Amino acid sequence: MTLSAFLAIAFLHAMAAISPGPSVLMAARTGVTHGFRAATGVAIGIGIGGVIWAMAALFGLSLLFTYMPALLWAFKLCGGAFLVYMAVKLWKQADTPIETDGSATLPSFGRGVVLGLVTQLANPKPAVLFAAIFLGTVPAGVGIEVYAALLAVVFFNETAWNILVGRIFSLPATRRSYLGLKGAIDRVFGGLLAALGVKIAAT
């Protein structure tokens, strides 16, 4: 595999990683509500989920979806339902104040990782996207080291971008603005998450 082909894959995936979606939305929301540490956990979970979908694409899951469209439909339905469930929780808790006196217990780093992983896996479309990217750029018969390098790039792109998003939204000025408009912002987050869930399930 040539270096130019490898760099092309890295660039295409980077563009996909930064596009708005449920994972980016969750990293932003976690950063603004629970701070940078929790958002970093979410970003790492998103990166792990990206690697899982990339491995699935490399080892033929997209072909399985092609020959068994009902399986893809089931994945999308379950993933969309999870995102809508998260959206409803956000909407219901929109008017619940966040304790800022230090008495509140922040979610653990590990729970952030799990949230990011589940959010990423709730959207099966990356498997199809990865298949489209890999199909024309990864030649047959490449060594295991090439696959490992591709998966490392996927993890880096997904994790680094969402860490940046979490950092921006965890800045003190951003969090102060959020606290003043929590109800409205949480409803916007919830509405966007629900819309993305419905879109995943329906398309």
PDB file of N, CA and C in Angstrom, residues 1 48 65 91 110 113:
ATOM      1  N   MET A   1       0.856  -1.193   0.000  1.00  0.00           N
ATOM      2  CA  MET A   1       0.000   0.000   0.000  1.00  0.00           C
ATOM      3  C   MET A   1       0.888   1.237   0.000  1.00  0.00           C
ATOM      4  N   ILE A  48     -12.806   4.156  20.476  1.00  0.00           N
ATOM      5  CA  ILE A  48     -12.881   2.693  20.513  1.00  0.00           C
ATOM      6  C   ILE A  48     -14.030   2.206  19.627  1.00  0.00           C
ATOM      7  N   PHE A  65     -24.291  -6.657   5.578  1.00  0.00           N
ATOM      8  CA  PHE A  65     -25.416  -5.727   5.513  1.00  0.00           C
ATOM      9  C   PHE A  65     -26.021  -5.709   4.105  1.00  0.00           C
ATOM     10  N   TRP A  91     -34.344  16.059  27.693  1.00  0.00           N
ATOM     11  CA  TRP A  91     -35.503  16.956  27.689  1.00  0.00           C
ATOM     12  C   TRP A  91     -36.158  16.999  29.080  1.00  0.00           C
ATOM     13  N   GLY A 110     -14.470   6.249  33.565  1.00  0.00           N
ATOM     14  CA  GLY A 110     -14.901   4.985  32.969  1.00  0.00           C
ATOM     15  C   GLY A 110     -16.319   5.059  32.433  1.00  0.00           C
ATOM     16  N   VAL A 113     -16.268   6.770  29.161  1.00  0.00           N
ATOM     17  CA  VAL A 113     -15.823   5.884  28.083  1.00  0.00           C
ATOM     18  C   VAL A 113     -16.985   5.021  27.591  1.00  0.00           C
TER      19      VAL A 113
END
